[in-house]
């Protein structure tokens, strides 16, 4: 219910937020505290029972103790301001500038003639702002990224742990349910933001085999994909379905199709990084869970951490790849490259216009990324993944564009090198990613044009990262320049041998 109603907006918590600050985890601090105050020490069962009145007959106030206990239970984890930009900060302050929060006595700047009260100096707006600023956590660099749903899941985990702390014989069952809670959260994030069948066809290994195995296991063991119960189903099948939950559905309020918002990047960041944060909390709790887990069941816990919790951060790649695949107009670049004349007869000194068009796309991507960062902090690992994906896709599109060339001269290959060097030079001013992803992928393909027959045959066998189409085009373009028809047939046969196991 929480996940399907979640709009994946940032829940602003203080930069020093810790799960130990939550009510549900207070018992952990008390249990690991080296010293216990006399008021908290348990009364020995062997000692004489003392009534409440006898405890305080010589002094003290039981109501004060209760008040202190309430103070200890109060939570102070939410930040007043979850934003960093000056404009958002200003709008938050404007709300405070009104007189609604100012006590009546502070508004007076005259003497009441009836009561004779002395004038009270009114509080200036600057003073109010300074007071309000002290309540804001304006430096959000290290503030965790999480949602209300994340906070609720963490609270549930805390309650589960309290159960285990009191009822140790059921520890395994409780940990099993905790693992299912995490499984469902991970599966929901993938379903909402990362599921894309075209990703696997790229061959870039965006989803590791471990992540795919984990997602398949969760789907088979936990997710009920059937819409309605089959009346002819066996009793065993019906019992199995009782242990499953329906597949999650993304709230209709979440829009992932707008280019202006980088296809819901803010929501994707909040969702994905909240999962990473949840995984970090599970890592923190592992020693505590291991301590209460029965010895014979510990392999289950180890498997849960090694195969599921540790894969949370791996969801970043497929989720942010979807943004990278739409943020740059790669198809337009292919069309512009198709209009270039590559069989030129002289060395060119000016690069082609498709390079400028591609760089403008990256500049626009950079601006949009900055706009999104005003709403939600984009951690450095996320920014790096986004840039890496976009650059890798651009470089692979460049190779694909070169592989579409029908005729190309030596001077044309030199022009390709000039274009690519211009692209790299300008790109390095936009990003700090080093080395540039797939730079060698492009350079190696361009240089292969100059290889002799024997060297090219060996090169083809060694570079299986290129598609059959790209390798075939390379051979066909070289025909007539330094490769004859007989050599061409031999090289095409070598390509076919490489391609046969893939079929």
PDB file of N, CA, C and O in Angstrom, residues 338-384:
ATOM      1  N   UNK A 338      24.730  10.330 -41.674  1.00  0.00           N
ATOM      2  CA  UNK A 338      24.441   9.713 -42.974  1.00  0.00           C
ATOM      3  C   UNK A 338      24.559  10.714 -44.126  1.00  0.00           C
ATOM      4  O   UNK A 338      24.762  10.317 -45.280  1.00  0.00           O
ATOM      5  N   UNK A 339      24.453  12.003 -43.810  1.00  0.00           N
ATOM      6  CA  UNK A 339      24.547  13.030 -44.853  1.00  0.00           C
ATOM      7  C   UNK A 339      25.970  13.502 -45.116  1.00  0.00           C
ATOM      8  O   UNK A 339      26.190  14.349 -45.983  1.00  0.00           O
ATOM      9  N   UNK A 340      26.922  12.954 -44.384  1.00  0.00           N
ATOM     10  CA  UNK A 340      28.320  13.377 -44.545  1.00  0.00           C
ATOM     11  C   UNK A 340      28.967  12.620 -45.711  1.00  0.00           C
ATOM     12  O   UNK A 340      28.756  11.413 -45.875  1.00  0.00           O
ATOM     13  N   UNK A 341      29.752  13.328 -46.511  1.00  0.00           N
ATOM     14  CA  UNK A 341      30.493  12.708 -47.617  1.00  0.00           C
ATOM     15  C   UNK A 341      31.870  12.284 -47.088  1.00  0.00           C
ATOM     16  O   UNK A 341      32.680  13.118 -46.690  1.00  0.00           O
ATOM     17  N   UNK A 342      32.091  10.946 -47.069  1.00  0.00           N
ATOM     18  CA  UNK A 342      33.317  10.412 -46.469  1.00  0.00           C
ATOM     19  C   UNK A 342      34.385  10.032 -47.499  1.00  0.00           C
ATOM     20  O   UNK A 342      35.528   9.754 -47.118  1.00  0.00           O
ATOM     21  N   UNK A 343      34.029  10.003 -48.763  1.00  0.00           N
ATOM     22  CA  UNK A 343      35.036   9.632 -49.778  1.00  0.00           C
ATOM     23  C   UNK A 343      35.692  10.884 -50.358  1.00  0.00           C
ATOM     24  O   UNK A 343      35.778  11.068 -51.581  1.00  0.00           O
ATOM     25  N   UNK A 344      36.120  11.766 -49.467  1.00  0.00           N
ATOM     26  CA  UNK A 344      36.764  13.014 -49.892  1.00  0.00           C
ATOM     27  C   UNK A 344      38.184  12.728 -50.392  1.00  0.00           C
ATOM     28  O   UNK A 344      38.781  11.698 -50.037  1.00  0.00           O
ATOM     29  N   UNK A 345      38.706  13.664 -51.177  1.00  0.00           N
ATOM     30  CA  UNK A 345      40.021  13.457 -51.797  1.00  0.00           C
ATOM     31  C   UNK A 345      41.130  14.287 -51.144  1.00  0.00           C
ATOM     32  O   UNK A 345      42.289  14.180 -51.533  1.00  0.00           O
ATOM     33  N   UNK A 346      40.765  15.120 -50.195  1.00  0.00           N
ATOM     34  CA  UNK A 346      41.776  15.939 -49.534  1.00  0.00           C
ATOM     35  C   UNK A 346      41.536  15.965 -48.022  1.00  0.00           C
ATOM     36  O   UNK A 346      40.408  15.730 -47.555  1.00  0.00           O
ATOM     37  N   UNK A 347      42.588  16.229 -47.287  1.00  0.00           N
ATOM     38  CA  UNK A 347      42.496  16.284 -45.828  1.00  0.00           C
ATOM     39  C   UNK A 347      41.687  17.503 -45.410  1.00  0.00           C
ATOM     40  O   UNK A 347      41.959  18.625 -45.843  1.00  0.00           O
ATOM     41  N   UNK A 348      40.658  17.282 -44.590  1.00  0.00           N
ATOM     42  CA  UNK A 348      39.792  18.366 -44.133  1.00  0.00           C
ATOM     43  C   UNK A 348      40.325  18.951 -42.827  1.00  0.00           C
ATOM     44  O   UNK A 348      40.888  18.243 -41.994  1.00  0.00           O
ATOM     45  N   UNK A 349      40.125  20.261 -42.651  1.00  0.00           N
ATOM     46  CA  UNK A 349      40.573  20.922 -41.422  1.00  0.00           C
ATOM     47  C   UNK A 349      39.397  21.307 -40.518  1.00  0.00           C
ATOM     48  O   UNK A 349      39.603  21.749 -39.401  1.00  0.00           O
ATOM     49  N   UNK A 350      38.163  21.144 -41.031  1.00  0.00           N
ATOM     50  CA  UNK A 350      36.970  21.517 -40.271  1.00  0.00           C
ATOM     51  C   UNK A 350      36.146  20.275 -39.966  1.00  0.00           C
ATOM     52  O   UNK A 350      35.887  19.460 -40.856  1.00  0.00           O
ATOM     53  N   UNK A 351      35.714  20.132 -38.720  1.00  0.00           N
ATOM     54  CA  UNK A 351      34.910  18.969 -38.329  1.00  0.00           C
ATOM     55  C   UNK A 351      33.486  19.116 -38.865  1.00  0.00           C
ATOM     56  O   UNK A 351      33.065  20.200 -39.284  1.00  0.00           O
ATOM     57  N   UNK A 352      32.739  18.039 -38.826  1.00  0.00           N
ATOM     58  CA  UNK A 352      31.373  18.014 -39.354  1.00  0.00           C
ATOM     59  C   UNK A 352      30.356  18.527 -38.339  1.00  0.00           C
ATOM     60  O   UNK A 352      30.602  18.530 -37.128  1.00  0.00           O
ATOM     61  N   UNK A 353      29.179  18.914 -38.855  1.00  0.00           N
ATOM     62  CA  UNK A 353      28.166  19.562 -38.004  1.00  0.00           C
ATOM     63  C   UNK A 353      27.526  18.592 -37.012  1.00  0.00           C
ATOM     64  O   UNK A 353      26.992  19.027 -35.988  1.00  0.00           O
ATOM     65  N   UNK A 354      27.565  17.279 -37.294  1.00  0.00           N
ATOM     66  CA  UNK A 354      26.949  16.347 -36.350  1.00  0.00           C
ATOM     67  C   UNK A 354      27.655  16.389 -34.994  1.00  0.00           C
ATOM     68  O   UNK A 354      27.038  16.097 -33.955  1.00  0.00           O
ATOM     69  N   UNK A 355      28.942  16.758 -34.998  1.00  0.00           N
ATOM     70  CA  UNK A 355      29.694  16.875 -33.740  1.00  0.00           C
ATOM     71  C   UNK A 355      29.128  18.016 -32.899  1.00  0.00           C
ATOM     72  O   UNK A 355      28.902  17.867 -31.688  1.00  0.00           O
ATOM     73  N   UNK A 356      28.879  19.155 -33.531  1.00  0.00           N
ATOM     74  CA  UNK A 356      28.310  20.302 -32.814  1.00  0.00           C
ATOM     75  C   UNK A 356      26.913  19.981 -32.289  1.00  0.00           C
ATOM     76  O   UNK A 356      26.552  20.367 -31.173  1.00  0.00           O
ATOM     77  N   UNK A 357      26.119  19.276 -33.122  1.00  0.00           N
ATOM     78  CA  UNK A 357      24.761  18.910 -32.703  1.00  0.00           C
ATOM     79  C   UNK A 357      24.801  17.986 -31.475  1.00  0.00           C
ATOM     80  O   UNK A 357      24.007  18.146 -30.531  1.00  0.00           O
ATOM     81  N   UNK A 358      25.740  17.047 -31.482  1.00  0.00           N
ATOM     82  CA  UNK A 358      25.866  16.121 -30.345  1.00  0.00           C
ATOM     83  C   UNK A 358      26.303  16.859 -29.086  1.00  0.00           C
ATOM     84  O   UNK A 358      25.786  16.611 -27.991  1.00  0.00           O
ATOM     85  N   UNK A 359      27.236  17.777 -29.237  1.00  0.00           N
ATOM     86  CA  UNK A 359      27.716  18.548 -28.077  1.00  0.00           C
ATOM     87  C   UNK A 359      26.607  19.428 -27.503  1.00  0.00           C
ATOM     88  O   UNK A 359      26.512  19.600 -26.280  1.00  0.00           O
ATOM     89  N   UNK A 360      25.744  19.972 -28.370  1.00  0.00           N
ATOM     90  CA  UNK A 360      24.608  20.768 -27.883  1.00  0.00           C
ATOM     91  C   UNK A 360      23.654  19.902 -27.062  1.00  0.00           C
ATOM     92  O   UNK A 360      23.075  20.346 -26.070  1.00  0.00           O
ATOM     93  N   UNK A 361      23.503  18.648 -27.490  1.00  0.00           N
ATOM     94  CA  UNK A 361      22.659  17.705 -26.731  1.00  0.00           C
ATOM     95  C   UNK A 361      23.238  17.480 -25.338  1.00  0.00           C
ATOM     96  O   UNK A 361      22.508  17.434 -24.341  1.00  0.00           O
ATOM     97  N   UNK A 362      24.545  17.349 -25.248  1.00  0.00           N
ATOM     98  CA  UNK A 362      25.190  17.134 -23.947  1.00  0.00           C
ATOM     99  C   UNK A 362      25.103  18.387 -23.071  1.00  0.00           C
ATOM    100  O   UNK A 362      24.949  18.279 -21.852  1.00  0.00           O
ATOM    101  N   UNK A 363      25.201  19.552 -23.691  1.00  0.00           N
ATOM    102  CA  UNK A 363      25.056  20.799 -22.919  1.00  0.00           C
ATOM    103  C   UNK A 363      23.645  20.921 -22.352  1.00  0.00           C
ATOM    104  O   UNK A 363      23.464  21.336 -21.200  1.00  0.00           O
ATOM    105  N   UNK A 364      22.666  20.566 -23.161  1.00  0.00           N
ATOM    106  CA  UNK A 364      21.277  20.596 -22.687  1.00  0.00           C
ATOM    107  C   UNK A 364      21.072  19.566 -21.560  1.00  0.00           C
ATOM    108  O   UNK A 364      20.391  19.845 -20.569  1.00  0.00           O
ATOM    109  N   UNK A 365      21.663  18.402 -21.715  1.00  0.00           N
ATOM    110  CA  UNK A 365      21.592  17.370 -20.669  1.00  0.00           C
ATOM    111  C   UNK A 365      22.192  17.888 -19.368  1.00  0.00           C
ATOM    112  O   UNK A 365      21.633  17.692 -18.286  1.00  0.00           O
ATOM    113  N   UNK A 366      23.313  18.586 -19.477  1.00  0.00           N
ATOM    114  CA  UNK A 366      23.979  19.137 -18.301  1.00  0.00           C
ATOM    115  C   UNK A 366      23.096  20.177 -17.604  1.00  0.00           C
ATOM    116  O   UNK A 366      23.009  20.208 -16.367  1.00  0.00           O
ATOM    117  N   UNK A 367      22.428  21.029 -18.381  1.00  0.00           N
ATOM    118  CA  UNK A 367      21.532  22.042 -17.808  1.00  0.00           C
ATOM    119  C   UNK A 367      20.350  21.393 -17.091  1.00  0.00           C
ATOM    120  O   UNK A 367      19.976  21.792 -15.989  1.00  0.00           O
ATOM    121  N   UNK A 368      19.774  20.393 -17.721  1.00  0.00           N
ATOM    122  CA  UNK A 368      18.634  19.711 -17.108  1.00  0.00           C
ATOM    123  C   UNK A 368      19.046  18.976 -15.836  1.00  0.00           C
ATOM    124  O   UNK A 368      18.278  18.912 -14.871  1.00  0.00           O
ATOM    125  N   UNK A 369      20.230  18.439 -15.858  1.00  0.00           N
ATOM    126  CA  UNK A 369      20.750  17.752 -14.668  1.00  0.00           C
ATOM    127  C   UNK A 369      20.889  18.740 -13.514  1.00  0.00           C
ATOM    128  O   UNK A 369      20.557  18.424 -12.359  1.00  0.00           O
ATOM    129  N   UNK A 370      21.353  19.941 -13.818  1.00  0.00           N
ATOM    130  CA  UNK A 370      21.467  20.980 -12.788  1.00  0.00           C
ATOM    131  C   UNK A 370      20.100  21.395 -12.254  1.00  0.00           C
ATOM    132  O   UNK A 370      19.955  21.670 -11.056  1.00  0.00           O
ATOM    133  N   UNK A 371      19.101  21.445 -13.139  1.00  0.00           N
ATOM    134  CA  UNK A 371      17.750  21.797 -12.711  1.00  0.00           C
ATOM    135  C   UNK A 371      17.185  20.742 -11.764  1.00  0.00           C
ATOM    136  O   UNK A 371      16.568  21.065 -10.747  1.00  0.00           O
ATOM    137  N   UNK A 372      17.394  19.491 -12.108  1.00  0.00           N
ATOM    138  CA  UNK A 372      16.899  18.404 -11.254  1.00  0.00           C
ATOM    139  C   UNK A 372      17.590  18.433  -9.897  1.00  0.00           C
ATOM    140  O   UNK A 372      16.970  18.182  -8.858  1.00  0.00           O
ATOM    141  N   UNK A 373      18.876  18.791  -9.893  1.00  0.00           N
ATOM    142  CA  UNK A 373      19.642  18.805  -8.638  1.00  0.00           C
ATOM    143  C   UNK A 373      19.146  19.883  -7.676  1.00  0.00           C
ATOM    144  O   UNK A 373      19.458  19.840  -6.488  1.00  0.00           O
ATOM    145  N   UNK A 374      18.363  20.843  -8.185  1.00  0.00           N
ATOM    146  CA  UNK A 374      17.771  21.847  -7.294  1.00  0.00           C
ATOM    147  C   UNK A 374      16.609  21.249  -6.498  1.00  0.00           C
ATOM    148  O   UNK A 374      16.273  21.742  -5.429  1.00  0.00           O
ATOM    149  N   UNK A 375      16.010  20.208  -7.056  1.00  0.00           N
ATOM    150  CA  UNK A 375      14.919  19.523  -6.360  1.00  0.00           C
ATOM    151  C   UNK A 375      15.442  18.433  -5.439  1.00  0.00           C
ATOM    152  O   UNK A 375      15.005  18.308  -4.300  1.00  0.00           O
ATOM    153  N   UNK A 376      16.356  17.640  -5.970  1.00  0.00           N
ATOM    154  CA  UNK A 376      16.881  16.493  -5.227  1.00  0.00           C
ATOM    155  C   UNK A 376      18.394  16.449  -5.396  1.00  0.00           C
ATOM    156  O   UNK A 376      18.896  16.628  -6.502  1.00  0.00           O
ATOM    157  N   UNK A 377      19.072  16.233  -4.298  1.00  0.00           N
ATOM    158  CA  UNK A 377      20.533  16.096  -4.364  1.00  0.00           C
ATOM    159  C   UNK A 377      20.889  14.861  -5.194  1.00  0.00           C
ATOM    160  O   UNK A 377      20.355  13.778  -4.968  1.00  0.00           O
ATOM    161  N   UNK A 378      21.757  15.045  -6.168  1.00  0.00           N
ATOM    162  CA  UNK A 378      22.202  13.925  -6.992  1.00  0.00           C
ATOM    163  C   UNK A 378      23.584  13.494  -6.511  1.00  0.00           C
ATOM    164  O   UNK A 378      24.574  14.202  -6.738  1.00  0.00           O
ATOM    165  N   UNK A 379      23.687  12.360  -5.830  1.00  0.00           N
ATOM    166  CA  UNK A 379      24.990  11.906  -5.325  1.00  0.00           C
ATOM    167  C   UNK A 379      25.989  11.713  -6.460  1.00  0.00           C
ATOM    168  O   UNK A 379      25.610  11.451  -7.606  1.00  0.00           O
ATOM    169  N   UNK A 380      27.259  11.831  -6.129  1.00  0.00           N
ATOM    170  CA  UNK A 380      28.316  11.715  -7.133  1.00  0.00           C
ATOM    171  C   UNK A 380      28.275  10.378  -7.885  1.00  0.00           C
ATOM    172  O   UNK A 380      28.420  10.369  -9.114  1.00  0.00           O
ATOM    173  N   UNK A 381      28.074   9.237  -7.205  1.00  0.00           N
ATOM    174  CA  UNK A 381      27.996   7.972  -7.957  1.00  0.00           C
ATOM    175  C   UNK A 381      26.884   7.969  -8.990  1.00  0.00           C
ATOM    176  O   UNK A 381      27.040   7.410 -10.078  1.00  0.00           O
ATOM    177  N   UNK A 382      25.767   8.608  -8.681  1.00  0.00           N
ATOM    178  CA  UNK A 382      24.639   8.674  -9.614  1.00  0.00           C
ATOM    179  C   UNK A 382      24.989   9.558 -10.806  1.00  0.00           C
ATOM    180  O   UNK A 382      24.755   9.193 -11.958  1.00  0.00           O
ATOM    181  N   UNK A 383      25.563  10.731 -10.527  1.00  0.00           N
ATOM    182  CA  UNK A 383      25.975  11.638 -11.596  1.00  0.00           C
ATOM    183  C   UNK A 383      26.982  10.963 -12.525  1.00  0.00           C
ATOM    184  O   UNK A 383      26.883  11.069 -13.755  1.00  0.00           O
ATOM    185  N   UNK A 384      27.938  10.262 -11.938  1.00  0.00           N
ATOM    186  CA  UNK A 384      28.958   9.569 -12.743  1.00  0.00           C
ATOM    187  C   UNK A 384      28.333   8.493 -13.632  1.00  0.00           C
ATOM    188  O   UNK A 384      28.708   8.347 -14.803  1.00  0.00           O
TER     189      UNK A 384
END
